[in-house]
Amino acid sequence: LMDEAKKTFRGTLDFKKGSAGASGEEAEDNLLLSDRAVNRTIPLILCEEEDVNGHHGATIGQLGEDLMFYCQARGISEEEARRMMVRARMKSVARMIPDDHIRGYVEDYLRKTL
């Protein structure tokens, strides 16, 4: 999230009656690129069964100051270092897309915009 961006994520796992033995996981990973950005995560697990395995979680991170310093000490501008770190983070997410066509589209978009 950049600048004054605001985001709310509502993730719900709903274990209906008859779903005994089911598993579900909801996760969100955030990167804050501004002190003014606001992230809200609202996880919810609904459960009508006893024998289910449900997990939810969220992480919020910022670009590492040590890595920024390392890059700048080697002549890389702050802007380029930020761009490199964001690109690396986004590529790791894109690699998880199972559909080759969609993954290729996302990777092309990232190459053009970052």
Short mmCIF file of N, CA and C in Angstrom, two decimals:
data_model
loop_
_atom_site.label_atom_id
_atom_site.label_comp_id
_atom_site.label_asym_id
_atom_site.label_seq_id
_atom_site.Cartn_x
_atom_site.Cartn_y
_atom_site.Cartn_z
N LEU A 1 0.85 -1.17 0.00
CA LEU A 1 0.00 0.00 0.00
C LEU A 1 0.89 1.23 0.00
N MET A 2 0.55 2.19 -0.85
CA MET A 2 1.37 3.39 -0.99
C MET A 2 0.60 4.64 -0.55
N ASP A 3 1.36 5.68 -0.32
CA ASP A 3 0.82 7.01 -0.04
C ASP A 3 -0.25 6.94 1.06
N GLU A 4 -1.47 7.39 0.75
CA GLU A 4 -2.55 7.38 1.74
C GLU A 4 -3.59 6.31 1.41
N ALA A 5 -3.13 5.22 0.83
CA ALA A 5 -4.04 4.13 0.46
C ALA A 5 -4.70 3.54 1.70
N LYS A 6 -5.95 3.14 1.53
CA LYS A 6 -6.69 2.48 2.59
C LYS A 6 -7.28 1.20 2.01
N LYS A 7 -7.13 0.10 2.74
CA LYS A 7 -7.61 -1.18 2.25
C LYS A 7 -8.24 -1.96 3.39
N THR A 8 -9.37 -2.60 3.10
CA THR A 8 -10.00 -3.51 4.05
C THR A 8 -10.15 -4.86 3.38
N PHE A 9 -9.64 -5.89 4.02
CA PHE A 9 -9.77 -7.26 3.52
C PHE A 9 -10.64 -8.03 4.48
N ARG A 10 -11.71 -8.62 3.96
CA ARG A 10 -12.59 -9.47 4.76
C ARG A 10 -12.49 -10.89 4.19
N GLY A 11 -11.88 -11.76 4.96
CA GLY A 11 -11.74 -13.14 4.52
C GLY A 11 -12.57 -14.05 5.41
N THR A 12 -13.37 -14.91 4.79
CA THR A 12 -14.26 -15.77 5.55
C THR A 12 -14.06 -17.23 5.17
N LEU A 13 -13.86 -18.07 6.17
CA LEU A 13 -13.93 -19.52 6.00
C LEU A 13 -15.26 -19.94 6.60
N ASP A 14 -16.06 -20.66 5.83
CA ASP A 14 -17.40 -21.04 6.29
C ASP A 14 -17.52 -22.57 6.21
N PHE A 15 -17.38 -23.22 7.36
CA PHE A 15 -17.50 -24.68 7.43
C PHE A 15 -18.97 -25.02 7.70
N LYS A 16 -19.67 -25.42 6.66
CA LYS A 16 -21.10 -25.74 6.76
C LYS A 16 -21.29 -27.12 7.38
N LYS A 17 -22.51 -27.35 7.86
CA LYS A 17 -22.88 -28.67 8.38
C LYS A 17 -22.61 -29.71 7.30
N GLY A 18 -21.96 -30.79 7.69
CA GLY A 18 -21.62 -31.83 6.73
C GLY A 18 -20.20 -31.73 6.19
N SER A 19 -19.46 -30.73 6.65
CA SER A 19 -18.08 -30.55 6.15
C SER A 19 -17.04 -31.13 7.11
N ALA A 20 -17.44 -32.09 7.93
CA ALA A 20 -16.50 -32.71 8.88
C ALA A 20 -15.27 -33.22 8.15
N GLY A 21 -14.11 -32.99 8.74
CA GLY A 21 -12.85 -33.41 8.14
C GLY A 21 -12.26 -32.41 7.16
N ALA A 22 -12.98 -31.34 6.91
CA ALA A 22 -12.50 -30.33 5.94
C ALA A 22 -11.41 -29.46 6.55
N SER A 23 -10.58 -28.91 5.68
CA SER A 23 -9.53 -27.97 6.08
C SER A 23 -9.69 -26.69 5.28
N GLY A 24 -9.32 -25.59 5.89
CA GLY A 24 -9.36 -24.31 5.18
C GLY A 24 -8.33 -23.36 5.76
N GLU A 25 -7.77 -22.56 4.89
CA GLU A 25 -6.77 -21.58 5.33
C GLU A 25 -6.99 -20.28 4.58
N GLU A 26 -6.95 -19.19 5.31
CA GLU A 26 -7.08 -17.85 4.73
C GLU A 26 -5.88 -17.06 5.21
N ALA A 27 -5.16 -16.46 4.27
CA ALA A 27 -3.97 -15.70 4.65
C ALA A 27 -3.86 -14.44 3.80
N GLU A 28 -3.30 -13.43 4.38
CA GLU A 28 -3.08 -12.17 3.67
C GLU A 28 -1.70 -11.65 4.04
N ASP A 29 -0.99 -11.16 3.05
CA ASP A 29 0.36 -10.65 3.24
C ASP A 29 0.40 -9.23 2.68
N ASN A 30 0.75 -8.27 3.51
CA ASN A 30 0.71 -6.86 3.11
C ASN A 30 2.09 -6.22 3.17
N LEU A 31 2.31 -5.29 2.27
CA LEU A 31 3.55 -4.51 2.25
C LEU A 31 3.16 -3.04 2.32
N LEU A 32 3.51 -2.37 3.41
CA LEU A 32 3.20 -0.95 3.57
C LEU A 32 4.38 -0.14 3.07
N LEU A 33 4.12 0.73 2.10
CA LEU A 33 5.17 1.56 1.52
C LEU A 33 5.07 3.01 1.97
N SER A 34 4.22 3.26 2.95
CA SER A 34 4.03 4.61 3.46
C SER A 34 3.56 4.54 4.91
N ASP A 35 3.96 5.52 5.71
CA ASP A 35 3.47 5.60 7.09
C ASP A 35 2.01 6.05 7.14
N ARG A 36 1.51 6.58 6.03
CA ARG A 36 0.13 7.07 5.98
C ARG A 36 -0.86 6.03 5.45
N ALA A 37 -0.36 4.92 4.93
CA ALA A 37 -1.23 3.87 4.41
C ALA A 37 -1.92 3.15 5.58
N VAL A 38 -3.15 2.72 5.33
CA VAL A 38 -3.93 2.05 6.37
C VAL A 38 -4.41 0.70 5.84
N ASN A 39 -4.13 -0.35 6.60
CA ASN A 39 -4.58 -1.69 6.25
C ASN A 39 -5.48 -2.21 7.35
N ARG A 40 -6.61 -2.76 6.95
CA ARG A 40 -7.51 -3.42 7.91
C ARG A 40 -7.73 -4.85 7.42
N THR A 41 -7.54 -5.78 8.32
CA THR A 41 -7.77 -7.19 8.00
C THR A 41 -8.81 -7.72 8.97
N ILE A 42 -9.89 -8.28 8.42
CA ILE A 42 -10.98 -8.78 9.24
C ILE A 42 -11.22 -10.25 8.88
N PRO A 43 -10.51 -11.16 9.56
CA PRO A 43 -10.72 -12.59 9.29
C PRO A 43 -11.92 -13.12 10.08
N LEU A 44 -12.61 -14.09 9.49
CA LEU A 44 -13.78 -14.67 10.15
C LEU A 44 -13.83 -16.16 9.83
N ILE A 45 -13.98 -16.97 10.85
CA ILE A 45 -14.19 -18.40 10.65
C ILE A 45 -15.57 -18.75 11.20
N LEU A 46 -16.43 -19.25 10.32
CA LEU A 46 -17.76 -19.72 10.69
C LEU A 46 -17.73 -21.24 10.70
N CYS A 47 -18.30 -21.84 11.71
CA CYS A 47 -18.14 -23.28 11.85
C CYS A 47 -19.41 -23.92 12.39
N GLU A 48 -20.02 -24.81 11.59
CA GLU A 48 -21.18 -25.58 12.03
C GLU A 48 -20.81 -27.04 12.28
N GLU A 49 -19.52 -27.35 12.28
CA GLU A 49 -19.02 -28.71 12.49
C GLU A 49 -17.97 -28.71 13.58
N GLU A 50 -17.74 -29.87 14.17
CA GLU A 50 -16.72 -30.01 15.21
C GLU A 50 -15.37 -30.40 14.63
N ASP A 51 -15.36 -31.31 13.68
CA ASP A 51 -14.12 -31.91 13.18
C ASP A 51 -13.64 -31.20 11.92
N VAL A 52 -13.17 -29.97 12.07
CA VAL A 52 -12.63 -29.21 10.94
C VAL A 52 -11.29 -28.60 11.36
N ASN A 53 -10.53 -28.20 10.37
CA ASN A 53 -9.23 -27.60 10.63
C ASN A 53 -9.17 -26.27 9.88
N GLY A 54 -9.34 -25.17 10.59
CA GLY A 54 -9.35 -23.85 9.96
C GLY A 54 -8.31 -22.93 10.55
N HIS A 55 -7.61 -22.22 9.68
CA HIS A 55 -6.57 -21.28 10.11
C HIS A 55 -6.74 -19.97 9.35
N HIS A 56 -6.42 -18.88 10.02
CA HIS A 56 -6.37 -17.60 9.32
C HIS A 56 -5.20 -16.80 9.87
N GLY A 57 -4.69 -15.92 9.05
CA GLY A 57 -3.57 -15.10 9.51
C GLY A 57 -3.29 -13.96 8.55
N ALA A 58 -2.55 -13.00 9.04
CA ALA A 58 -2.17 -11.85 8.22
C ALA A 58 -0.79 -11.38 8.65
N THR A 59 -0.04 -10.88 7.69
CA THR A 59 1.24 -10.26 7.99
C THR A 59 1.26 -8.87 7.39
N ILE A 60 1.94 -7.99 8.07
CA ILE A 60 2.13 -6.63 7.58
C ILE A 60 3.60 -6.31 7.70
N GLY A 61 4.19 -5.88 6.61
CA GLY A 61 5.61 -5.58 6.63
C GLY A 61 5.93 -4.28 5.92
N GLN A 62 7.13 -3.84 6.12
CA GLN A 62 7.65 -2.66 5.43
C GLN A 62 8.97 -3.06 4.79
N LEU A 63 9.45 -2.22 3.91
CA LEU A 63 10.75 -2.49 3.30
C LEU A 63 11.82 -2.39 4.38
N GLY A 64 12.74 -3.33 4.38
CA GLY A 64 13.77 -3.38 5.40
C GLY A 64 14.76 -2.23 5.29
N GLU A 65 14.96 -1.54 6.41
CA GLU A 65 15.90 -0.42 6.43
C GLU A 65 17.32 -0.88 6.14
N ASP A 66 17.69 -2.05 6.66
CA ASP A 66 19.05 -2.57 6.43
C ASP A 66 19.29 -2.82 4.95
N LEU A 67 18.30 -3.40 4.28
CA LEU A 67 18.45 -3.68 2.86
C LEU A 67 18.49 -2.38 2.05
N MET A 68 17.68 -1.40 2.45
CA MET A 68 17.71 -0.09 1.78
C MET A 68 19.09 0.54 1.92
N PHE A 69 19.64 0.49 3.13
CA PHE A 69 20.97 1.05 3.38
C PHE A 69 22.01 0.33 2.54
N TYR A 70 21.93 -1.00 2.50
CA TYR A 70 22.87 -1.81 1.72
C TYR A 70 22.85 -1.39 0.25
N CYS A 71 21.66 -1.24 -0.31
CA CYS A 71 21.53 -0.84 -1.72
C CYS A 71 22.10 0.56 -1.95
N GLN A 72 21.74 1.49 -1.09
CA GLN A 72 22.20 2.86 -1.26
C GLN A 72 23.71 2.97 -1.09
N ALA A 73 24.30 2.15 -0.22
CA ALA A 73 25.74 2.16 -0.03
C ALA A 73 26.46 1.68 -1.29
N ARG A 74 25.74 0.98 -2.16
CA ARG A 74 26.32 0.49 -3.40
C ARG A 74 25.90 1.33 -4.60
N GLY A 75 25.42 2.54 -4.33
CA GLY A 75 25.12 3.48 -5.40
C GLY A 75 23.75 3.36 -6.01
N ILE A 76 22.88 2.56 -5.41
CA ILE A 76 21.52 2.42 -5.93
C ILE A 76 20.65 3.46 -5.23
N SER A 77 19.92 4.25 -6.01
CA SER A 77 19.09 5.30 -5.43
C SER A 77 17.98 4.69 -4.57
N GLU A 78 17.46 5.49 -3.65
CA GLU A 78 16.38 5.01 -2.78
C GLU A 78 15.18 4.56 -3.62
N GLU A 79 14.85 5.35 -4.63
CA GLU A 79 13.70 5.01 -5.48
C GLU A 79 13.91 3.68 -6.21
N GLU A 80 15.10 3.49 -6.77
CA GLU A 80 15.39 2.24 -7.49
C GLU A 80 15.44 1.06 -6.52
N ALA A 81 15.98 1.26 -5.33
CA ALA A 81 16.02 0.18 -4.33
C ALA A 81 14.60 -0.23 -3.93
N ARG A 82 13.74 0.75 -3.73
CA ARG A 82 12.33 0.45 -3.39
C ARG A 82 11.68 -0.32 -4.53
N ARG A 83 11.92 0.14 -5.75
CA ARG A 83 11.33 -0.51 -6.92
C ARG A 83 11.81 -1.97 -7.01
N MET A 84 13.10 -2.19 -6.78
CA MET A 84 13.66 -3.55 -6.85
C MET A 84 13.02 -4.46 -5.79
N MET A 85 12.86 -3.94 -4.57
CA MET A 85 12.31 -4.76 -3.50
C MET A 85 10.83 -5.06 -3.72
N VAL A 86 10.09 -4.06 -4.20
CA VAL A 86 8.67 -4.28 -4.48
C VAL A 86 8.53 -5.28 -5.62
N ARG A 87 9.34 -5.13 -6.66
CA ARG A 87 9.30 -6.05 -7.80
C ARG A 87 9.58 -7.49 -7.34
N ALA A 88 10.58 -7.66 -6.49
CA ALA A 88 10.92 -9.01 -5.99
C ALA A 88 9.76 -9.59 -5.19
N ARG A 89 9.15 -8.77 -4.37
CA ARG A 89 8.01 -9.24 -3.55
C ARG A 89 6.83 -9.64 -4.44
N MET A 90 6.54 -8.82 -5.44
CA MET A 90 5.42 -9.10 -6.33
C MET A 90 5.69 -10.33 -7.20
N LYS A 91 6.94 -10.51 -7.62
CA LYS A 91 7.27 -11.69 -8.43
C LYS A 91 7.09 -12.97 -7.63
N SER A 92 7.43 -12.94 -6.34
CA SER A 92 7.26 -14.14 -5.52
C SER A 92 5.78 -14.49 -5.38
N VAL A 93 4.92 -13.48 -5.36
CA VAL A 93 3.48 -13.72 -5.30
C VAL A 93 2.99 -14.24 -6.65
N ALA A 94 3.45 -13.64 -7.74
CA ALA A 94 3.02 -14.05 -9.08
C ALA A 94 3.38 -15.51 -9.35
N ARG A 95 4.50 -15.97 -8.82
CA ARG A 95 4.91 -17.36 -9.05
C ARG A 95 3.92 -18.37 -8.47
N MET A 96 3.08 -17.94 -7.55
CA MET A 96 2.10 -18.85 -6.95
C MET A 96 0.84 -19.01 -7.80
N ILE A 97 0.69 -18.23 -8.86
CA ILE A 97 -0.49 -18.32 -9.72
C ILE A 97 -0.38 -19.60 -10.55
N PRO A 98 -1.31 -20.53 -10.40
CA PRO A 98 -1.17 -21.83 -11.07
C PRO A 98 -1.41 -21.78 -12.58
N ASP A 99 -2.23 -20.87 -13.06
CA ASP A 99 -2.54 -20.79 -14.49
C ASP A 99 -1.42 -20.06 -15.23
N ASP A 100 -0.77 -20.75 -16.18
CA ASP A 100 0.37 -20.18 -16.91
C ASP A 100 0.01 -18.89 -17.64
N HIS A 101 -1.17 -18.86 -18.27
CA HIS A 101 -1.58 -17.68 -19.03
C HIS A 101 -1.76 -16.47 -18.12
N ILE A 102 -2.46 -16.66 -17.03
CA ILE A 102 -2.71 -15.55 -16.09
C ILE A 102 -1.40 -15.12 -15.45
N ARG A 103 -0.56 -16.09 -15.05
CA ARG A 103 0.73 -15.75 -14.45
C ARG A 103 1.57 -14.93 -15.42
N GLY A 104 1.60 -15.33 -16.70
CA GLY A 104 2.35 -14.58 -17.71
C GLY A 104 1.83 -13.17 -17.86
N TYR A 105 0.51 -13.01 -17.85
CA TYR A 105 -0.10 -11.68 -17.96
C TYR A 105 0.32 -10.80 -16.78
N VAL A 106 0.25 -11.36 -15.57
CA VAL A 106 0.62 -10.61 -14.36
C VAL A 106 2.11 -10.25 -14.39
N GLU A 107 2.96 -11.19 -14.77
CA GLU A 107 4.40 -10.91 -14.84
C GLU A 107 4.72 -9.84 -15.87
N ASP A 108 4.04 -9.86 -17.03
CA ASP A 108 4.23 -8.81 -18.04
C ASP A 108 3.81 -7.46 -17.49
N TYR A 109 2.68 -7.42 -16.80
CA TYR A 109 2.19 -6.18 -16.21
C TYR A 109 3.19 -5.63 -15.20
N LEU A 110 3.73 -6.51 -14.35
CA LEU A 110 4.71 -6.07 -13.35
C LEU A 110 5.96 -5.53 -14.02
N ARG A 111 6.41 -6.20 -15.09
CA ARG A 111 7.60 -5.74 -15.81
C ARG A 111 7.40 -4.33 -16.37
N LYS A 112 6.20 -4.06 -16.86
CA LYS A 112 5.91 -2.76 -17.48
C LYS A 112 5.70 -1.65 -16.45
N THR A 113 5.17 -2.00 -15.29
CA THR A 113 4.79 -0.95 -14.34
C THR A 113 5.77 -0.74 -13.20
N LEU A 114 6.62 -1.72 -12.92
CA LEU A 114 7.55 -1.55 -11.79
C LEU A 114 8.96 -1.31 -12.29
#
